[in-house]
Amino acid sequence: NELVIMPDIEKRLEAFVRVGHGFFVFPGGAGTLEEILYLLGVLLHPDNEEVPFPLIFTGPKGSASYFETIDLFIKKTLGPKAAARYQIIIDDPQRGAYEMTAGIQRVREFRKQTHDAFSFNWHLSIDHEFQKPFEPTHESMAQLDLHADQPIHLLAANLRRAFSGIVAGHVKPHALNAIEKDGPFKIHGDPTIMKLMNELLQSFIKQHRMKINQEN
């Protein structure tokens, strides 16, 4: 019941992860995917392989295509290890509640065994790459490492930054002003990853989860 204002999105996301026992993800847009990539990147750190953390993507029937697109993107960029860290449960709130309750019970048992707090996830390792503030600019977006030849948790971190820049370029005044002055942000990476990102964003636009201009 208290208002807590964090200095940047990275601190905000870490706070959510540290105090959470498990997450439901409801259908959103590019910003929701940014949050998913942050959490998956944390969970994919080698030190966190044994840490239970229930993650369920859920919503009504109309959200199926949104999560199918995200699921395909994750599997083709981050691979099966990433896909194994979440469940997709569509139009079945009872099953979602059951799976989350079971997952939180596993979290409780793990924290008992490791003498971790119930109120704060001290045991979770969060790489510095997930804590450094990222300011989307033309320069920082162009320098993102979006190549597959890196540990998957670091690729997740850079993909998260890319989507942070996409969100900023649509809604944040400083990014909108920069784009108006110097043109769109440009990103570079493996052709396969770039193609997957393009297909994903096109699907968001078709589902009216992103706007390419004020008229659409």
PDB file of C-alpha atoms in Angstrom:
ATOM      1  CA  ASN A   1       0.000   0.000   0.000  1.00  0.00           C
ATOM      2  CA  GLU A   2       3.027   2.279  -0.285  1.00  0.00           C
ATOM      3  CA  LEU A   3       4.123   4.234  -3.330  1.00  0.00           C
ATOM      4  CA  VAL A   4       7.718   3.401  -4.245  1.00  0.00           C
ATOM      5  CA  ILE A   5       9.323   5.332  -7.103  1.00  0.00           C
ATOM      6  CA  MET A   6      12.391   3.679  -8.632  1.00  0.00           C
ATOM      7  CA  PRO A   7      15.062   5.672 -10.490  1.00  0.00           C
ATOM      8  CA  ASP A   8      14.922   3.464 -13.597  1.00  0.00           C
ATOM      9  CA  ILE A   9      13.138   0.491 -15.137  1.00  0.00           C
ATOM     10  CA  GLU A  10      15.965  -1.885 -14.190  1.00  0.00           C
ATOM     11  CA  LYS A  11      15.558  -1.191 -10.448  1.00  0.00           C
ATOM     12  CA  ARG A  12      11.785  -1.490 -10.804  1.00  0.00           C
ATOM     13  CA  LEU A  13      12.005  -4.865 -12.542  1.00  0.00           C
ATOM     14  CA  GLU A  14      14.551  -6.197 -10.054  1.00  0.00           C
ATOM     15  CA  ALA A  15      12.287  -5.157  -7.173  1.00  0.00           C
ATOM     16  CA  PHE A  16       9.388  -7.074  -8.702  1.00  0.00           C
ATOM     17  CA  VAL A  17      11.548 -10.178  -9.111  1.00  0.00           C
ATOM     18  CA  ARG A  18      13.054  -9.960  -5.635  1.00  0.00           C
ATOM     19  CA  VAL A  19       9.723  -9.710  -3.804  1.00  0.00           C
ATOM     20  CA  GLY A  20       7.687 -11.987  -6.093  1.00  0.00           C
ATOM     21  CA  HIS A  21       7.048 -15.688  -5.532  1.00  0.00           C
ATOM     22  CA  GLY A  22       5.619 -16.258  -9.008  1.00  0.00           C
ATOM     23  CA  PHE A  23       4.143 -14.243 -11.861  1.00  0.00           C
ATOM     24  CA  PHE A  24       1.082 -14.294 -14.047  1.00  0.00           C
ATOM     25  CA  VAL A  25       1.605 -12.447 -17.331  1.00  0.00           C
ATOM     26  CA  PHE A  26      -1.514 -11.076 -18.989  1.00  0.00           C
ATOM     27  CA  PRO A  27      -1.642  -9.985 -22.659  1.00  0.00           C
ATOM     28  CA  GLY A  28      -0.099  -6.608 -23.361  1.00  0.00           C
ATOM     29  CA  GLY A  29       2.298  -5.356 -25.997  1.00  0.00           C
ATOM     30  CA  ALA A  30       6.008  -4.698 -26.478  1.00  0.00           C
ATOM     31  CA  GLY A  31       6.383  -3.502 -22.871  1.00  0.00           C
ATOM     32  CA  THR A  32       5.027  -6.805 -21.582  1.00  0.00           C
ATOM     33  CA  LEU A  33       7.577  -8.673 -23.682  1.00  0.00           C
ATOM     34  CA  GLU A  34      10.307  -6.447 -22.235  1.00  0.00           C
ATOM     35  CA  GLU A  35       9.295  -7.576 -18.747  1.00  0.00           C
ATOM     36  CA  ILE A  36       9.125 -11.236 -19.827  1.00  0.00           C
ATOM     37  CA  LEU A  37      12.639 -11.063 -21.296  1.00  0.00           C
ATOM     38  CA  TYR A  38      13.982  -9.475 -18.138  1.00  0.00           C
ATOM     39  CA  LEU A  39      12.610 -12.240 -15.935  1.00  0.00           C
ATOM     40  CA  LEU A  40      13.633 -15.028 -18.319  1.00  0.00           C
ATOM     41  CA  GLY A  41      17.136 -13.572 -18.555  1.00  0.00           C
ATOM     42  CA  VAL A  42      17.430 -13.638 -14.774  1.00  0.00           C
ATOM     43  CA  LEU A  43      16.113 -17.196 -14.543  1.00  0.00           C
ATOM     44  CA  LEU A  44      18.459 -18.363 -17.336  1.00  0.00           C
ATOM     45  CA  HIS A  45      21.555 -17.296 -15.392  1.00  0.00           C
ATOM     46  CA  PRO A  46      23.509 -20.515 -14.645  1.00  0.00           C
ATOM     47  CA  ASP A  47      23.334 -19.839 -10.890  1.00  0.00           C
ATOM     48  CA  ASN A  48      19.538 -19.807 -11.012  1.00  0.00           C
ATOM     49  CA  GLU A  49      18.922 -23.131 -12.756  1.00  0.00           C
ATOM     50  CA  GLU A  50      17.595 -24.764  -9.589  1.00  0.00           C
ATOM     51  CA  VAL A  51      15.619 -21.772  -8.322  1.00  0.00           C
ATOM     52  CA  PRO A  52      11.869 -22.411  -8.679  1.00  0.00           C
ATOM     53  CA  PHE A  53       9.900 -19.441  -9.965  1.00  0.00           C
ATOM     54  CA  PRO A  54       6.446 -20.143 -11.446  1.00  0.00           C
ATOM     55  CA  LEU A  55       5.758 -18.066 -14.546  1.00  0.00           C
ATOM     56  CA  ILE A  56       2.414 -18.396 -16.321  1.00  0.00           C
ATOM     57  CA  PHE A  57       1.270 -16.576 -19.461  1.00  0.00           C
ATOM     58  CA  THR A  58      -2.506 -16.442 -19.345  1.00  0.00           C
ATOM     59  CA  GLY A  59      -5.594 -14.676 -20.639  1.00  0.00           C
ATOM     60  CA  PRO A  60      -8.897 -15.181 -22.473  1.00  0.00           C
ATOM     61  CA  LYS A  61      -9.260 -16.963 -25.810  1.00  0.00           C
ATOM     62  CA  GLY A  62      -8.537 -13.756 -27.695  1.00  0.00           C
ATOM     63  CA  SER A  63      -5.015 -13.614 -26.236  1.00  0.00           C
ATOM     64  CA  ALA A  64      -3.946 -16.970 -27.695  1.00  0.00           C
ATOM     65  CA  SER A  65      -2.291 -15.507 -30.807  1.00  0.00           C
ATOM     66  CA  TYR A  66      -0.362 -12.961 -28.714  1.00  0.00           C
ATOM     67  CA  PHE A  67       1.216 -15.618 -26.530  1.00  0.00           C
ATOM     68  CA  GLU A  68       1.745 -18.015 -29.443  1.00  0.00           C
ATOM     69  CA  THR A  69       3.798 -15.330 -31.188  1.00  0.00           C
ATOM     70  CA  ILE A  70       5.832 -14.613 -28.054  1.00  0.00           C
ATOM     71  CA  ASP A  71       6.345 -18.325 -27.398  1.00  0.00           C
ATOM     72  CA  LEU A  72       7.676 -18.858 -30.933  1.00  0.00           C
ATOM     73  CA  PHE A  73       9.986 -15.844 -30.638  1.00  0.00           C
ATOM     74  CA  ILE A  74      11.421 -17.046 -27.320  1.00  0.00           C
ATOM     75  CA  LYS A  75      11.940 -20.607 -28.540  1.00  0.00           C
ATOM     76  CA  LYS A  76      13.742 -19.463 -31.708  1.00  0.00           C
ATOM     77  CA  THR A  77      15.943 -16.849 -30.004  1.00  0.00           C
ATOM     78  CA  LEU A  78      16.608 -18.184 -26.490  1.00  0.00           C
ATOM     79  CA  GLY A  79      15.847 -21.856 -27.033  1.00  0.00           C
ATOM     80  CA  PRO A  80      14.172 -24.685 -25.093  1.00  0.00           C
ATOM     81  CA  LYS A  81      15.744 -23.790 -21.729  1.00  0.00           C
ATOM     82  CA  ALA A  82      13.922 -20.480 -21.799  1.00  0.00           C
ATOM     83  CA  ALA A  83      10.643 -22.090 -22.895  1.00  0.00           C
ATOM     84  CA  ALA A  84      10.914 -24.557 -20.018  1.00  0.00           C
ATOM     85  CA  ARG A  85      10.716 -21.701 -17.508  1.00  0.00           C
ATOM     86  CA  TYR A  86       7.097 -20.779 -18.280  1.00  0.00           C
ATOM     87  CA  GLN A  87       3.666 -22.225 -18.968  1.00  0.00           C
ATOM     88  CA  ILE A  88       0.975 -20.920 -21.290  1.00  0.00           C
ATOM     89  CA  ILE A  89      -2.580 -21.406 -20.005  1.00  0.00           C
ATOM     90  CA  ILE A  90      -5.330 -19.862 -22.124  1.00  0.00           C
ATOM     91  CA  ASP A  91      -8.967 -19.450 -21.091  1.00  0.00           C
ATOM     92  CA  ASP A  92      -8.641 -21.674 -18.019  1.00  0.00           C
ATOM     93  CA  PRO A  93      -8.333 -19.547 -14.850  1.00  0.00           C
ATOM     94  CA  GLN A  94      -8.923 -22.530 -12.560  1.00  0.00           C
ATOM     95  CA  ARG A  95      -5.962 -24.417 -14.001  1.00  0.00           C
ATOM     96  CA  GLY A  96      -3.869 -21.254 -13.888  1.00  0.00           C
ATOM     97  CA  ALA A  97      -4.644 -20.794 -10.200  1.00  0.00           C
ATOM     98  CA  TYR A  98      -3.896 -24.461  -9.483  1.00  0.00           C
ATOM     99  CA  GLU A  99      -0.532 -24.368 -11.285  1.00  0.00           C
ATOM    100  CA  MET A 100       0.493 -21.124  -9.571  1.00  0.00           C
ATOM    101  CA  THR A 101      -0.459 -22.464  -6.130  1.00  0.00           C
ATOM    102  CA  ALA A 102       1.592 -25.604  -6.768  1.00  0.00           C
ATOM    103  CA  GLY A 103       4.504 -23.495  -8.008  1.00  0.00           C
ATOM    104  CA  ILE A 104       4.462 -21.229  -4.962  1.00  0.00           C
ATOM    105  CA  GLN A 105       4.490 -24.309  -2.732  1.00  0.00           C
ATOM    106  CA  ARG A 106       7.705 -25.408  -4.474  1.00  0.00           C
ATOM    107  CA  VAL A 107       9.101 -21.913  -3.878  1.00  0.00           C
ATOM    108  CA  ARG A 108       8.271 -22.140  -0.158  1.00  0.00           C
ATOM    109  CA  GLU A 109       9.952 -25.533   0.164  1.00  0.00           C
ATOM    110  CA  PHE A 110      13.046 -24.298  -1.690  1.00  0.00           C
ATOM    111  CA  ARG A 111      13.342 -21.241   0.524  1.00  0.00           C
ATOM    112  CA  LYS A 112      13.023 -23.380   3.632  1.00  0.00           C
ATOM    113  CA  GLN A 113      15.760 -25.687   2.397  1.00  0.00           C
ATOM    114  CA  THR A 114      18.095 -22.815   1.464  1.00  0.00           C
ATOM    115  CA  HIS A 115      17.218 -20.669   4.514  1.00  0.00           C
ATOM    116  CA  ASP A 116      16.113 -17.854   2.225  1.00  0.00           C
ATOM    117  CA  ALA A 117      13.597 -15.206   3.265  1.00  0.00           C
ATOM    118  CA  PHE A 118       9.945 -15.519   2.280  1.00  0.00           C
ATOM    119  CA  SER A 119       9.700 -11.756   1.757  1.00  0.00           C
ATOM    120  CA  PHE A 120      12.779 -11.214  -0.432  1.00  0.00           C
ATOM    121  CA  ASN A 121      14.514 -13.542  -2.869  1.00  0.00           C
ATOM    122  CA  TRP A 122      18.121 -13.198  -1.750  1.00  0.00           C
ATOM    123  CA  HIS A 123      19.107 -16.515  -3.338  1.00  0.00           C
ATOM    124  CA  LEU A 124      18.408 -15.312  -6.877  1.00  0.00           C
ATOM    125  CA  SER A 125      21.500 -14.185  -8.794  1.00  0.00           C
ATOM    126  CA  ILE A 126      20.895 -11.068 -10.886  1.00  0.00           C
ATOM    127  CA  ASP A 127      23.714 -10.295 -13.309  1.00  0.00           C
ATOM    128  CA  HIS A 128      25.039  -6.730 -13.449  1.00  0.00           C
ATOM    129  CA  GLU A 129      23.805  -6.550 -17.044  1.00  0.00           C
ATOM    130  CA  PHE A 130      20.257  -6.664 -15.670  1.00  0.00           C
ATOM    131  CA  GLN A 131      20.960  -3.902 -13.155  1.00  0.00           C
ATOM    132  CA  LYS A 132      22.715  -1.330 -15.341  1.00  0.00           C
ATOM    133  CA  PRO A 133      20.348   1.443 -16.456  1.00  0.00           C
ATOM    134  CA  PHE A 134      19.806   1.472 -20.204  1.00  0.00           C
ATOM    135  CA  GLU A 135      18.944   4.796 -21.801  1.00  0.00           C
ATOM    136  CA  PRO A 136      17.572   4.246 -25.315  1.00  0.00           C
ATOM    137  CA  THR A 137      19.374   6.583 -27.708  1.00  0.00           C
ATOM    138  CA  HIS A 138      20.412   6.271 -31.338  1.00  0.00           C
ATOM    139  CA  GLU A 139      23.923   5.343 -30.200  1.00  0.00           C
ATOM    140  CA  SER A 140      22.981   2.862 -27.472  1.00  0.00           C
ATOM    141  CA  MET A 141      20.425   1.088 -29.657  1.00  0.00           C
ATOM    142  CA  ALA A 142      22.911   0.761 -32.526  1.00  0.00           C
ATOM    143  CA  GLN A 143      25.491  -0.778 -30.169  1.00  0.00           C
ATOM    144  CA  LEU A 144      23.248  -3.551 -28.815  1.00  0.00           C
ATOM    145  CA  ASP A 145      24.725  -7.028 -29.184  1.00  0.00           C
ATOM    146  CA  LEU A 146      21.895  -8.976 -30.803  1.00  0.00           C
ATOM    147  CA  HIS A 147      23.912 -11.985 -31.865  1.00  0.00           C
ATOM    148  CA  ALA A 148      23.385 -15.617 -30.870  1.00  0.00           C
ATOM    149  CA  ASP A 149      27.046 -16.295 -30.016  1.00  0.00           C
ATOM    150  CA  GLN A 150      26.728 -15.254 -26.365  1.00  0.00           C
ATOM    151  CA  PRO A 151      25.282 -16.837 -23.204  1.00  0.00           C
ATOM    152  CA  ILE A 152      21.506 -16.955 -23.497  1.00  0.00           C
ATOM    153  CA  HIS A 153      20.933 -14.912 -20.334  1.00  0.00           C
ATOM    154  CA  LEU A 154      22.999 -12.079 -21.840  1.00  0.00           C
ATOM    155  CA  LEU A 155      21.168 -12.347 -25.165  1.00  0.00           C
ATOM    156  CA  ALA A 156      17.937 -12.036 -23.176  1.00  0.00           C
ATOM    157  CA  ALA A 157      19.342  -8.914 -21.505  1.00  0.00           C
ATOM    158  CA  ASN A 158      20.127  -7.316 -24.866  1.00  0.00           C
ATOM    159  CA  LEU A 159      16.778  -8.297 -26.367  1.00  0.00           C
ATOM    160  CA  ARG A 160      15.135  -6.732 -23.320  1.00  0.00           C
ATOM    161  CA  ARG A 161      17.053  -3.516 -23.984  1.00  0.00           C
ATOM    162  CA  ALA A 162      15.970  -3.560 -27.628  1.00  0.00           C
ATOM    163  CA  PHE A 163      12.314  -3.776 -26.646  1.00  0.00           C
ATOM    164  CA  SER A 164      12.866  -1.110 -24.005  1.00  0.00           C
ATOM    165  CA  GLY A 165      14.016   1.153 -26.824  1.00  0.00           C
ATOM    166  CA  ILE A 166      11.011   0.215 -28.946  1.00  0.00           C
ATOM    167  CA  VAL A 167       8.671   1.084 -26.085  1.00  0.00           C
ATOM    168  CA  ALA A 168      10.513   4.352 -25.442  1.00  0.00           C
ATOM    169  CA  GLY A 169      10.322   5.244 -29.119  1.00  0.00           C
ATOM    170  CA  HIS A 170       6.548   4.966 -28.972  1.00  0.00           C
ATOM    171  CA  VAL A 171       5.655   6.609 -25.671  1.00  0.00           C
ATOM    172  CA  LYS A 172       8.528   8.422 -23.943  1.00  0.00           C
ATOM    173  CA  PRO A 173       8.994  12.119 -24.741  1.00  0.00           C
ATOM    174  CA  HIS A 174      12.813  12.131 -24.780  1.00  0.00           C
ATOM    175  CA  ALA A 175      12.927   9.208 -27.236  1.00  0.00           C
ATOM    176  CA  LEU A 176      10.128  10.635 -29.370  1.00  0.00           C
ATOM    177  CA  ASN A 177      11.975  13.952 -29.583  1.00  0.00           C
ATOM    178  CA  ALA A 178      15.228  12.206 -30.530  1.00  0.00           C
ATOM    179  CA  ILE A 179      13.481  10.212 -33.263  1.00  0.00           C
ATOM    180  CA  GLU A 180      11.761  13.308 -34.606  1.00  0.00           C
ATOM    181  CA  LYS A 181      15.138  15.039 -34.786  1.00  0.00           C
ATOM    182  CA  ASP A 182      17.410  12.231 -36.054  1.00  0.00           C
ATOM    183  CA  GLY A 183      15.101   9.569 -37.459  1.00  0.00           C
ATOM    184  CA  PRO A 184      14.209   6.075 -36.198  1.00  0.00           C
ATOM    185  CA  PHE A 185      16.439   4.061 -33.897  1.00  0.00           C
ATOM    186  CA  LYS A 186      18.476   1.451 -35.788  1.00  0.00           C
ATOM    187  CA  ILE A 187      19.467  -1.953 -34.431  1.00  0.00           C
ATOM    188  CA  HIS A 188      21.817  -4.561 -35.855  1.00  0.00           C
ATOM    189  CA  GLY A 189      22.185  -8.271 -35.223  1.00  0.00           C
ATOM    190  CA  ASP A 190      22.000 -11.783 -36.612  1.00  0.00           C
ATOM    191  CA  PRO A 191      19.728 -11.857 -39.668  1.00  0.00           C
ATOM    192  CA  THR A 192      17.639 -14.616 -38.070  1.00  0.00           C
ATOM    193  CA  ILE A 193      17.064 -12.604 -34.890  1.00  0.00           C
ATOM    194  CA  MET A 194      16.290  -9.457 -36.867  1.00  0.00           C
ATOM    195  CA  LYS A 195      13.761 -11.370 -38.989  1.00  0.00           C
ATOM    196  CA  LEU A 196      12.107 -12.817 -35.885  1.00  0.00           C
ATOM    197  CA  MET A 197      11.891  -9.397 -34.268  1.00  0.00           C
ATOM    198  CA  ASN A 198      10.351  -7.928 -37.401  1.00  0.00           C
ATOM    199  CA  GLU A 199       7.754 -10.708 -37.597  1.00  0.00           C
ATOM    200  CA  LEU A 200       6.954 -10.284 -33.908  1.00  0.00           C
ATOM    201  CA  LEU A 201       6.458  -6.534 -34.177  1.00  0.00           C
ATOM    202  CA  GLN A 202       4.346  -6.950 -37.310  1.00  0.00           C
ATOM    203  CA  SER A 203       2.116  -9.360 -35.400  1.00  0.00           C
ATOM    204  CA  PHE A 204       1.764  -6.840 -32.552  1.00  0.00           C
ATOM    205  CA  ILE A 205       0.686  -4.208 -35.075  1.00  0.00           C
ATOM    206  CA  LYS A 206      -1.860  -6.551 -36.682  1.00  0.00           C
ATOM    207  CA  GLN A 207      -3.256  -7.364 -33.226  1.00  0.00           C
ATOM    208  CA  HIS A 208      -3.479  -3.614 -32.465  1.00  0.00           C
ATOM    209  CA  ARG A 209      -0.983  -4.020 -29.629  1.00  0.00           C
ATOM    210  CA  MET A 210       1.333  -1.405 -31.152  1.00  0.00           C
ATOM    211  CA  LYS A 211       0.702   1.775 -33.092  1.00  0.00           C
ATOM    212  CA  ILE A 212       2.952   2.776 -35.966  1.00  0.00           C
ATOM    213  CA  ASN A 213       1.476   6.282 -36.000  1.00  0.00           C
ATOM    214  CA  GLN A 214      -1.219   8.306 -34.314  1.00  0.00           C
ATOM    215  CA  GLU A 215      -3.830   7.407 -36.932  1.00  0.00           C
ATOM    216  CA  ASN A 216      -3.577   3.611 -36.570  1.00  0.00           C
TER     217      ASN A 216
END
